Amino acid sequence: MSVQNPLRLLDLAGMSLLRDEASTITALKDLPTELFPPVFMEAFYGRYSETLKAMVQAWPFVRLPLGGLMKVPHLGTLQAVLAGLDILLAQKDHPRRCKLRVLDLRNTSQDFWRMWSGYRVHGCSSSLMAQVAEDRSRTKQPRAPLEVFIELHLKERTLDGFLTYLIRWVEQRKASIHLCCKKLRILSFPMENIMKVLSMVQLDCIQEVQVNCTWHLSTLAMFAPLLGQMNKVQRLLLSHIHVSALERQEQQHVVQITSQFLRLHHLRDLHLESHSFLEGCLDQMLR
C-alpha cells in the first residue's frame, strides 16, 4: 500500500479560508504574503471567481504568472482576473500592498507556484532567480501601464474565445495596458486577423518571428511594415514564399520587404526556405 503525503498546515489553511468566500475576501488585508500563492491556487482550481478578483487587487508580488496554472486557457478564470484588474486600474491611488505590474499568461513560471506551494525543496531555479531580479527592478520604476504577456500562436481561421476576449479588453484600455509577446508564430492565419491582433501588441517586445505557412510575395509585403516595427527581433523564420511570374516583374513588393529588413538592427538568425524573390537584391537587404 502506498502512503499519501499528508496535507501541510499551509494547504489546510488555504482550504479552510475558501469554505467561506466572503470571509476570505475580508481576510485578504491581513493575509500573510506567503499564503497568497497557495490560496490563489486553491481559488483558481476551485473556480472561486470573486476570490480571484479580490486577490488580484491585493497581489503582493510584481508578477502574477497566471499562465503557469493553465494547461488549457480558461475563459472564466481570465474574466475574473481581468475584472479584478479593472477595479485596480480604476482606483486613483494604487493600494499600498498591491505590487502587481505584470500579468503573465504564458505557459511558463511553474517554478513560482512550486516554490510557494512547497513542491520545491532545494531552492529556486536560476531562471526564477533572474525573473525575481527583473521584477524587483520594476518596483523601483515609476508607475507605468500594466504589462500583459501572452504567447501568440496564430493557427486558426478565426480567433478563439480566450484571445478574442483578451484583445477586446486590451483595445478598450490601450492607455493603461501594454500587451507584450516575445515569440510570434503564424500557422495559416488570415492577414486581416493578423493585423487586427498585432495592432494591440507592443511590437517592439517581439524577439522571435516564425511564419510556418506559405505566403504569396504580396502577403509578405503587407506584413513587412509590421515586421519593421519589431525592431527587437533577433530570430526570423520564413518558411515558404510563393512568387508568381507576374510578381517577379513587379519589384515594388521586394523593395517594400527589403526596406523593412534594414530596420531590424538586432537580427542575429535569419532562416529563409524560399529565397528566390531576393535574387539580385540580397546585397541590399543584408547591407
Short mmCIF file of N, CA and C in Angstrom, two decimals, residues 112-277:
data_model
loop_
_atom_site.label_atom_id
_atom_site.label_comp_id
_atom_site.label_asym_id
_atom_site.label_seq_id
_atom_site.Cartn_x
_atom_site.Cartn_y
_atom_site.Cartn_z
N PHE A 112 7.42 29.26 -9.92
CA PHE A 112 6.87 30.19 -8.93
C PHE A 112 5.85 29.47 -8.04
N TRP A 113 4.93 28.75 -8.67
CA TRP A 113 3.88 28.07 -7.91
C TRP A 113 4.43 26.89 -7.14
N ARG A 114 5.42 26.18 -7.71
CA ARG A 114 6.02 25.05 -7.00
C ARG A 114 6.74 25.54 -5.74
N MET A 115 7.43 26.66 -5.87
CA MET A 115 8.20 27.18 -4.74
C MET A 115 7.27 27.54 -3.58
N TRP A 116 6.18 28.24 -3.91
CA TRP A 116 5.30 28.71 -2.85
C TRP A 116 4.36 27.62 -2.34
N SER A 117 4.14 26.58 -3.12
CA SER A 117 3.26 25.51 -2.66
C SER A 117 4.03 24.37 -2.01
N GLY A 118 5.38 24.50 -1.94
CA GLY A 118 6.17 23.53 -1.20
C GLY A 118 6.71 22.38 -2.00
N TYR A 119 6.50 22.36 -3.34
CA TYR A 119 6.99 21.25 -4.13
C TYR A 119 8.49 21.34 -4.37
N ARG A 120 9.05 22.55 -4.33
CA ARG A 120 10.49 22.70 -4.50
C ARG A 120 11.12 22.82 -3.12
N VAL A 121 12.09 21.97 -2.86
CA VAL A 121 12.70 21.96 -1.53
C VAL A 121 14.09 22.56 -1.55
N HIS A 122 14.77 22.45 -2.69
CA HIS A 122 16.18 22.80 -2.76
C HIS A 122 16.44 24.18 -3.35
N GLY A 123 15.52 25.09 -3.19
CA GLY A 123 15.76 26.45 -3.63
C GLY A 123 15.21 26.71 -5.01
N CYS A 124 15.38 27.95 -5.45
CA CYS A 124 14.81 28.40 -6.72
C CYS A 124 15.73 28.04 -7.87
N SER A 125 15.13 27.90 -9.04
CA SER A 125 15.93 27.69 -10.24
C SER A 125 16.57 29.01 -10.65
N SER A 126 17.62 28.93 -11.51
CA SER A 126 18.30 30.14 -11.96
C SER A 126 17.37 31.04 -12.75
N SER A 127 16.44 30.43 -13.53
CA SER A 127 15.51 31.24 -14.32
C SER A 127 14.57 32.01 -13.41
N LEU A 128 14.15 31.37 -12.30
CA LEU A 128 13.26 32.06 -11.38
C LEU A 128 14.00 33.18 -10.66
N MET A 129 15.26 32.94 -10.29
CA MET A 129 16.05 33.98 -9.65
C MET A 129 16.20 35.19 -10.56
N ALA A 130 16.44 34.93 -11.87
CA ALA A 130 16.57 36.03 -12.83
C ALA A 130 15.26 36.80 -12.94
N GLN A 131 14.16 36.08 -12.90
CA GLN A 131 12.85 36.73 -13.01
C GLN A 131 12.58 37.59 -11.78
N VAL A 132 12.94 37.08 -10.60
CA VAL A 132 12.73 37.84 -9.38
C VAL A 132 13.54 39.13 -9.41
N ALA A 133 14.78 39.03 -9.92
CA ALA A 133 15.62 40.23 -10.03
C ALA A 133 15.00 41.25 -10.97
N GLU A 134 14.47 40.75 -12.08
CA GLU A 134 13.82 41.63 -13.05
C GLU A 134 12.59 42.29 -12.42
N ASP A 135 11.81 41.51 -11.68
CA ASP A 135 10.60 42.04 -11.05
C ASP A 135 10.92 43.10 -10.02
N ARG A 136 12.00 42.87 -9.25
CA ARG A 136 12.38 43.87 -8.24
C ARG A 136 12.74 45.19 -8.90
N SER A 137 13.39 45.14 -10.05
CA SER A 137 13.77 46.36 -10.75
C SER A 137 12.54 47.12 -11.21
N ARG A 138 11.46 46.41 -11.53
CA ARG A 138 10.24 47.08 -11.96
C ARG A 138 9.62 47.89 -10.83
N THR A 139 9.74 47.42 -9.59
CA THR A 139 9.12 48.12 -8.48
C THR A 139 9.80 49.47 -8.23
N LYS A 140 11.03 49.64 -8.67
CA LYS A 140 11.75 50.89 -8.46
C LYS A 140 11.40 51.94 -9.51
N GLN A 141 10.71 51.52 -10.58
CA GLN A 141 10.36 52.43 -11.64
C GLN A 141 9.04 53.11 -11.34
N PRO A 142 8.79 54.32 -11.90
CA PRO A 142 7.50 54.97 -11.71
C PRO A 142 6.39 54.09 -12.24
N ARG A 143 5.20 54.30 -11.70
CA ARG A 143 4.06 53.50 -12.14
C ARG A 143 3.82 53.68 -13.63
N ALA A 144 3.76 52.58 -14.33
CA ALA A 144 3.61 52.60 -15.79
C ALA A 144 2.44 51.71 -16.16
N PRO A 145 2.06 51.71 -17.45
CA PRO A 145 0.98 50.81 -17.86
C PRO A 145 1.27 49.36 -17.46
N LEU A 146 0.23 48.66 -17.08
CA LEU A 146 0.36 47.26 -16.72
C LEU A 146 0.75 46.45 -17.95
N GLU A 147 1.70 45.53 -17.80
CA GLU A 147 2.13 44.68 -18.90
C GLU A 147 1.44 43.32 -18.82
N VAL A 148 0.89 42.89 -19.95
CA VAL A 148 0.26 41.59 -20.06
C VAL A 148 1.03 40.78 -21.09
N PHE A 149 1.66 39.68 -20.68
CA PHE A 149 2.46 38.85 -21.58
C PHE A 149 1.64 37.65 -22.05
N ILE A 150 1.68 37.39 -23.34
CA ILE A 150 0.97 36.24 -23.91
C ILE A 150 1.88 35.52 -24.90
N GLU A 151 1.49 34.30 -25.23
CA GLU A 151 2.11 33.57 -26.34
C GLU A 151 1.18 33.69 -27.53
N LEU A 152 1.71 34.05 -28.68
CA LEU A 152 0.88 34.21 -29.87
C LEU A 152 1.21 33.13 -30.88
N HIS A 153 0.36 32.12 -30.97
CA HIS A 153 0.44 31.08 -31.98
C HIS A 153 -0.83 31.19 -32.81
N LEU A 154 -0.76 31.91 -33.90
CA LEU A 154 -1.94 32.18 -34.72
C LEU A 154 -2.11 31.06 -35.74
N LYS A 155 -3.07 30.17 -35.46
CA LYS A 155 -3.15 28.97 -36.28
C LYS A 155 -4.57 28.58 -36.68
N GLU A 156 -5.56 29.40 -36.36
CA GLU A 156 -6.93 29.08 -36.73
C GLU A 156 -7.45 30.12 -37.71
N ARG A 157 -8.54 29.78 -38.38
CA ARG A 157 -9.13 30.72 -39.32
C ARG A 157 -9.74 31.91 -38.59
N THR A 158 -10.24 31.69 -37.38
CA THR A 158 -10.83 32.75 -36.58
C THR A 158 -10.19 32.75 -35.19
N LEU A 159 -10.30 33.86 -34.50
CA LEU A 159 -9.74 33.96 -33.16
C LEU A 159 -10.53 33.09 -32.19
N ASP A 160 -9.84 32.41 -31.27
CA ASP A 160 -10.57 31.63 -30.26
C ASP A 160 -11.15 32.58 -29.22
N GLY A 161 -12.07 32.04 -28.40
CA GLY A 161 -12.77 32.87 -27.44
C GLY A 161 -11.85 33.53 -26.43
N PHE A 162 -10.81 32.82 -25.97
CA PHE A 162 -9.87 33.36 -24.99
C PHE A 162 -9.15 34.58 -25.54
N LEU A 163 -8.56 34.44 -26.73
CA LEU A 163 -7.80 35.54 -27.32
C LEU A 163 -8.72 36.69 -27.75
N THR A 164 -9.90 36.37 -28.26
CA THR A 164 -10.85 37.40 -28.67
C THR A 164 -11.22 38.28 -27.48
N TYR A 165 -11.52 37.66 -26.34
CA TYR A 165 -11.90 38.41 -25.14
C TYR A 165 -10.74 39.30 -24.68
N LEU A 166 -9.53 38.73 -24.67
CA LEU A 166 -8.36 39.49 -24.22
C LEU A 166 -8.08 40.68 -25.14
N ILE A 167 -8.16 40.47 -26.46
CA ILE A 167 -7.88 41.55 -27.41
C ILE A 167 -8.88 42.68 -27.24
N ARG A 168 -10.15 42.34 -27.09
CA ARG A 168 -11.18 43.37 -26.89
C ARG A 168 -10.95 44.14 -25.60
N TRP A 169 -10.55 43.42 -24.55
CA TRP A 169 -10.30 44.06 -23.26
C TRP A 169 -9.12 45.04 -23.37
N VAL A 170 -8.05 44.62 -24.03
CA VAL A 170 -6.88 45.49 -24.21
C VAL A 170 -7.24 46.69 -25.08
N GLU A 171 -8.01 46.45 -26.13
CA GLU A 171 -8.38 47.53 -27.05
C GLU A 171 -9.10 48.67 -26.34
N GLN A 172 -9.89 48.35 -25.35
CA GLN A 172 -10.63 49.36 -24.61
C GLN A 172 -9.79 50.05 -23.55
N ARG A 173 -8.56 49.56 -23.32
CA ARG A 173 -7.72 50.10 -22.25
C ARG A 173 -6.29 50.33 -22.72
N LYS A 174 -6.11 50.71 -23.98
CA LYS A 174 -4.77 50.81 -24.56
C LYS A 174 -3.88 51.79 -23.81
N ALA A 175 -4.47 52.79 -23.16
CA ALA A 175 -3.67 53.78 -22.45
C ALA A 175 -3.04 53.22 -21.18
N SER A 176 -3.65 52.19 -20.61
CA SER A 176 -3.17 51.68 -19.33
C SER A 176 -2.66 50.25 -19.39
N ILE A 177 -2.75 49.60 -20.58
CA ILE A 177 -2.31 48.22 -20.74
C ILE A 177 -1.33 48.10 -21.91
N HIS A 178 -0.23 47.42 -21.69
CA HIS A 178 0.70 47.07 -22.76
C HIS A 178 0.63 45.56 -22.96
N LEU A 179 0.17 45.14 -24.14
CA LEU A 179 0.11 43.71 -24.47
C LEU A 179 1.43 43.32 -25.11
N CYS A 180 2.16 42.40 -24.48
CA CYS A 180 3.51 42.05 -24.91
C CYS A 180 3.59 40.58 -25.32
N CYS A 181 4.43 40.33 -26.30
CA CYS A 181 4.66 38.97 -26.80
C CYS A 181 6.11 38.89 -27.25
N LYS A 182 6.83 37.88 -26.78
CA LYS A 182 8.23 37.74 -27.16
C LYS A 182 8.42 36.82 -28.36
N LYS A 183 7.49 35.88 -28.55
CA LYS A 183 7.60 34.95 -29.67
C LYS A 183 6.28 34.91 -30.43
N LEU A 184 6.33 35.23 -31.72
CA LEU A 184 5.16 35.22 -32.58
C LEU A 184 5.30 34.08 -33.58
N ARG A 185 4.27 33.23 -33.61
CA ARG A 185 4.28 32.11 -34.56
C ARG A 185 2.98 32.14 -35.34
N ILE A 186 3.09 32.11 -36.67
CA ILE A 186 1.92 32.18 -37.54
C ILE A 186 1.82 30.90 -38.35
N LEU A 187 0.68 30.23 -38.21
CA LEU A 187 0.42 29.00 -38.96
C LEU A 187 -0.96 29.13 -39.61
N SER A 188 -1.00 29.51 -40.86
CA SER A 188 -2.25 29.58 -41.61
C SER A 188 -3.28 30.44 -40.90
N PHE A 189 -3.10 31.75 -40.98
CA PHE A 189 -3.99 32.70 -40.32
C PHE A 189 -4.23 33.86 -41.27
N PRO A 190 -5.48 34.30 -41.46
CA PRO A 190 -5.77 35.38 -42.41
C PRO A 190 -5.03 36.66 -42.05
N MET A 191 -4.51 37.35 -43.06
CA MET A 191 -3.75 38.57 -42.82
C MET A 191 -4.59 39.61 -42.11
N GLU A 192 -5.89 39.66 -42.41
CA GLU A 192 -6.77 40.63 -41.74
C GLU A 192 -6.77 40.41 -40.23
N ASN A 193 -6.82 39.15 -39.80
CA ASN A 193 -6.80 38.85 -38.37
C ASN A 193 -5.42 39.08 -37.75
N ILE A 194 -4.37 38.80 -38.53
CA ILE A 194 -3.01 39.06 -38.05
C ILE A 194 -2.84 40.54 -37.73
N MET A 195 -3.28 41.38 -38.64
CA MET A 195 -3.13 42.82 -38.45
C MET A 195 -3.98 43.31 -37.29
N LYS A 196 -5.16 42.71 -37.12
CA LYS A 196 -6.04 43.09 -36.01
C LYS A 196 -5.40 42.77 -34.68
N VAL A 197 -4.84 41.55 -34.55
CA VAL A 197 -4.20 41.15 -33.29
C VAL A 197 -2.96 41.99 -33.02
N LEU A 198 -2.10 42.13 -34.03
CA LEU A 198 -0.83 42.84 -33.83
C LEU A 198 -1.02 44.33 -33.60
N SER A 199 -2.16 44.88 -33.98
CA SER A 199 -2.42 46.30 -33.71
C SER A 199 -2.56 46.55 -32.21
N MET A 200 -2.82 45.49 -31.44
CA MET A 200 -2.96 45.60 -29.98
C MET A 200 -1.66 45.27 -29.25
N VAL A 201 -0.67 44.76 -29.96
CA VAL A 201 0.56 44.26 -29.34
C VAL A 201 1.66 45.31 -29.41
N GLN A 202 2.47 45.39 -28.36
CA GLN A 202 3.67 46.23 -28.39
C GLN A 202 4.71 45.53 -29.27
N LEU A 203 4.81 45.96 -30.52
CA LEU A 203 5.62 45.23 -31.49
C LEU A 203 7.11 45.23 -31.14
N ASP A 204 7.57 46.24 -30.43
CA ASP A 204 8.99 46.28 -30.08
C ASP A 204 9.34 45.33 -28.94
N CYS A 205 8.36 44.54 -28.46
CA CYS A 205 8.64 43.49 -27.46
C CYS A 205 8.99 42.16 -28.13
N ILE A 206 8.58 41.99 -29.38
CA ILE A 206 8.74 40.70 -30.06
C ILE A 206 10.21 40.45 -30.39
N GLN A 207 10.70 39.26 -30.03
CA GLN A 207 12.10 38.91 -30.26
C GLN A 207 12.27 37.78 -31.26
N GLU A 208 11.20 37.04 -31.53
CA GLU A 208 11.30 35.92 -32.46
C GLU A 208 10.01 35.84 -33.28
N VAL A 209 10.16 35.67 -34.60
CA VAL A 209 9.02 35.56 -35.51
C VAL A 209 9.19 34.31 -36.35
N GLN A 210 8.16 33.47 -36.36
CA GLN A 210 8.15 32.27 -37.21
C GLN A 210 6.89 32.28 -38.06
N VAL A 211 7.05 32.21 -39.37
CA VAL A 211 5.93 32.09 -40.29
C VAL A 211 5.99 30.69 -40.89
N ASN A 212 5.17 29.78 -40.38
CA ASN A 212 5.21 28.38 -40.80
C ASN A 212 4.04 28.07 -41.74
N CYS A 213 3.93 28.82 -42.80
CA CYS A 213 2.89 28.60 -43.80
C CYS A 213 3.37 29.22 -45.11
N THR A 214 2.64 28.98 -46.18
CA THR A 214 3.01 29.53 -47.49
C THR A 214 2.33 30.86 -47.71
N TRP A 215 3.14 31.89 -47.95
CA TRP A 215 2.61 33.22 -48.25
C TRP A 215 2.97 33.60 -49.68
N HIS A 216 2.09 34.34 -50.32
CA HIS A 216 2.45 34.98 -51.57
C HIS A 216 3.36 36.17 -51.26
N LEU A 217 4.12 36.56 -52.24
CA LEU A 217 5.03 37.69 -52.05
C LEU A 217 4.26 38.95 -51.65
N SER A 218 3.07 39.14 -52.23
CA SER A 218 2.25 40.30 -51.90
C SER A 218 1.81 40.27 -50.43
N THR A 219 1.58 39.06 -49.89
CA THR A 219 1.19 38.93 -48.48
C THR A 219 2.35 39.32 -47.58
N LEU A 220 3.55 38.86 -47.92
CA LEU A 220 4.73 39.24 -47.15
C LEU A 220 4.95 40.74 -47.20
N ALA A 221 4.66 41.35 -48.35
CA ALA A 221 4.81 42.80 -48.48
C ALA A 221 3.82 43.53 -47.56
N MET A 222 2.62 42.98 -47.41
CA MET A 222 1.63 43.57 -46.48
C MET A 222 2.10 43.46 -45.03
N PHE A 223 2.78 42.34 -44.72
CA PHE A 223 3.25 42.09 -43.37
C PHE A 223 4.52 42.89 -43.05
N ALA A 224 5.27 43.26 -44.08
CA ALA A 224 6.58 43.88 -43.89
C ALA A 224 6.56 45.14 -43.01
N PRO A 225 5.61 46.08 -43.17
CA PRO A 225 5.61 47.26 -42.30
C PRO A 225 5.47 46.91 -40.81
N LEU A 226 4.70 45.85 -40.51
CA LEU A 226 4.60 45.40 -39.12
C LEU A 226 5.93 44.83 -38.65
N LEU A 227 6.56 44.04 -39.53
CA LEU A 227 7.86 43.46 -39.20
C LEU A 227 8.88 44.55 -38.92
N GLY A 228 8.84 45.61 -39.69
CA GLY A 228 9.79 46.72 -39.49
C GLY A 228 9.66 47.37 -38.13
N GLN A 229 8.47 47.29 -37.53
CA GLN A 229 8.27 47.87 -36.20
C GLN A 229 8.75 46.94 -35.09
N MET A 230 9.04 45.69 -35.44
CA MET A 230 9.54 44.73 -34.46
C MET A 230 11.06 44.87 -34.38
N ASN A 231 11.51 46.04 -33.94
CA ASN A 231 12.94 46.35 -34.03
C ASN A 231 13.82 45.61 -33.03
N LYS A 232 13.20 44.79 -32.16
CA LYS A 232 14.00 43.97 -31.23
C LYS A 232 14.09 42.52 -31.69
N VAL A 233 13.57 42.21 -32.87
CA VAL A 233 13.59 40.83 -33.36
C VAL A 233 15.02 40.33 -33.52
N GLN A 234 15.29 39.15 -32.95
CA GLN A 234 16.61 38.53 -33.05
C GLN A 234 16.60 37.32 -33.98
N ARG A 235 15.44 36.69 -34.12
CA ARG A 235 15.34 35.48 -34.94
C ARG A 235 14.11 35.57 -35.83
N LEU A 236 14.32 35.33 -37.13
CA LEU A 236 13.23 35.41 -38.10
C LEU A 236 13.27 34.19 -39.00
N LEU A 237 12.12 33.48 -39.06
CA LEU A 237 12.00 32.31 -39.91
C LEU A 237 10.81 32.51 -40.84
N LEU A 238 11.06 32.43 -42.16
CA LEU A 238 10.00 32.49 -43.17
C LEU A 238 10.06 31.18 -43.95
N SER A 239 8.99 30.38 -43.88
CA SER A 239 9.05 29.05 -44.46
C SER A 239 8.96 29.07 -45.99
N HIS A 240 7.81 29.44 -46.54
CA HIS A 240 7.64 29.36 -47.99
C HIS A 240 7.01 30.65 -48.53
N ILE A 241 7.70 31.27 -49.46
CA ILE A 241 7.18 32.46 -50.12
C ILE A 241 6.95 32.13 -51.59
N HIS A 242 5.68 32.19 -52.00
CA HIS A 242 5.32 31.85 -53.38
C HIS A 242 5.42 33.10 -54.26
N VAL A 243 6.20 32.99 -55.32
CA VAL A 243 6.39 34.10 -56.25
C VAL A 243 5.88 33.69 -57.62
N SER A 244 4.88 34.40 -58.12
CA SER A 244 4.35 34.12 -59.46
C SER A 244 5.19 34.82 -60.51
N ALA A 245 4.98 34.43 -61.76
CA ALA A 245 5.73 35.05 -62.86
C ALA A 245 5.44 36.54 -62.94
N LEU A 246 4.18 36.91 -62.68
CA LEU A 246 3.82 38.32 -62.74
C LEU A 246 4.51 39.11 -61.64
N GLU A 247 4.56 38.50 -60.43
CA GLU A 247 5.16 39.20 -59.31
C GLU A 247 6.66 39.39 -59.50
N ARG A 248 7.29 38.49 -60.25
CA ARG A 248 8.72 38.65 -60.50
C ARG A 248 8.99 39.96 -61.24
N GLN A 249 8.00 40.40 -62.03
CA GLN A 249 8.18 41.63 -62.80
C GLN A 249 7.85 42.87 -61.97
N GLU A 250 7.20 42.69 -60.86
CA GLU A 250 6.80 43.82 -60.02
C GLU A 250 7.71 43.90 -58.80
N GLN A 251 8.73 44.68 -58.91
CA GLN A 251 9.75 44.73 -57.87
C GLN A 251 9.37 45.58 -56.67
N GLN A 252 8.19 46.26 -56.76
CA GLN A 252 7.84 47.12 -55.62
C GLN A 252 7.61 46.31 -54.34
N HIS A 253 7.12 45.06 -54.48
CA HIS A 253 6.95 44.22 -53.30
C HIS A 253 8.30 43.90 -52.65
N VAL A 254 9.28 43.58 -53.49
CA VAL A 254 10.61 43.25 -52.98
C VAL A 254 11.23 44.46 -52.28
N VAL A 255 11.08 45.62 -52.88
CA VAL A 255 11.63 46.85 -52.29
C VAL A 255 10.97 47.13 -50.94
N GLN A 256 9.66 46.94 -50.88
CA GLN A 256 8.94 47.18 -49.62
C GLN A 256 9.40 46.22 -48.54
N ILE A 257 9.70 44.98 -48.91
CA ILE A 257 10.15 43.98 -47.94
C ILE A 257 11.57 44.27 -47.47
N THR A 258 12.49 44.46 -48.41
CA THR A 258 13.89 44.66 -48.04
C THR A 258 14.09 45.96 -47.25
N SER A 259 13.30 46.97 -47.53
CA SER A 259 13.44 48.23 -46.80
C SER A 259 13.11 48.05 -45.32
N GLN A 260 12.19 47.14 -45.01
CA GLN A 260 11.83 46.89 -43.62
C GLN A 260 12.86 46.00 -42.94
N PHE A 261 13.47 45.08 -43.69
CA PHE A 261 14.53 44.24 -43.13
C PHE A 261 15.67 45.11 -42.60
N LEU A 262 15.92 46.22 -43.25
CA LEU A 262 17.04 47.08 -42.85
C LEU A 262 16.82 47.73 -41.49
N ARG A 263 15.60 47.67 -40.97
CA ARG A 263 15.30 48.27 -39.68
C ARG A 263 15.52 47.29 -38.52
N LEU A 264 15.81 46.04 -38.85
CA LEU A 264 15.96 45.00 -37.83
C LEU A 264 17.42 44.93 -37.37
N HIS A 265 17.83 45.89 -36.57
CA HIS A 265 19.24 46.01 -36.18
C HIS A 265 19.69 44.93 -35.20
N HIS A 266 18.75 44.23 -34.57
CA HIS A 266 19.11 43.19 -33.60
C HIS A 266 19.01 41.79 -34.19
N LEU A 267 18.72 41.69 -35.47
CA LEU A 267 18.54 40.39 -36.12
C LEU A 267 19.85 39.61 -36.13
N ARG A 268 19.81 38.38 -35.58
CA ARG A 268 21.01 37.55 -35.49
C ARG A 268 20.84 36.23 -36.24
N ASP A 269 19.61 35.80 -36.44
CA ASP A 269 19.36 34.49 -37.04
C ASP A 269 18.25 34.65 -38.07
N LEU A 270 18.60 34.47 -39.35
CA LEU A 270 17.63 34.61 -40.44
C LEU A 270 17.56 33.29 -41.20
N HIS A 271 16.32 32.73 -41.29
CA HIS A 271 16.13 31.45 -41.97
C HIS A 271 15.06 31.64 -43.04
N LEU A 272 15.46 31.51 -44.31
CA LEU A 272 14.54 31.63 -45.44
C LEU A 272 14.54 30.32 -46.22
N GLU A 273 13.38 29.65 -46.24
CA GLU A 273 13.30 28.42 -47.02
C GLU A 273 13.08 28.70 -48.49
N SER A 274 12.49 29.85 -48.80
CA SER A 274 12.30 30.28 -50.19
C SER A 274 12.93 31.66 -50.33
N HIS A 275 14.00 31.74 -51.06
CA HIS A 275 14.74 33.00 -51.15
C HIS A 275 14.87 33.51 -52.58
N SER A 276 14.14 32.89 -53.51
CA SER A 276 14.29 33.30 -54.91
C SER A 276 13.85 34.74 -55.15
N PHE A 277 12.93 35.24 -54.31
CA PHE A 277 12.45 36.61 -54.50
C PHE A 277 13.53 37.65 -54.21
#
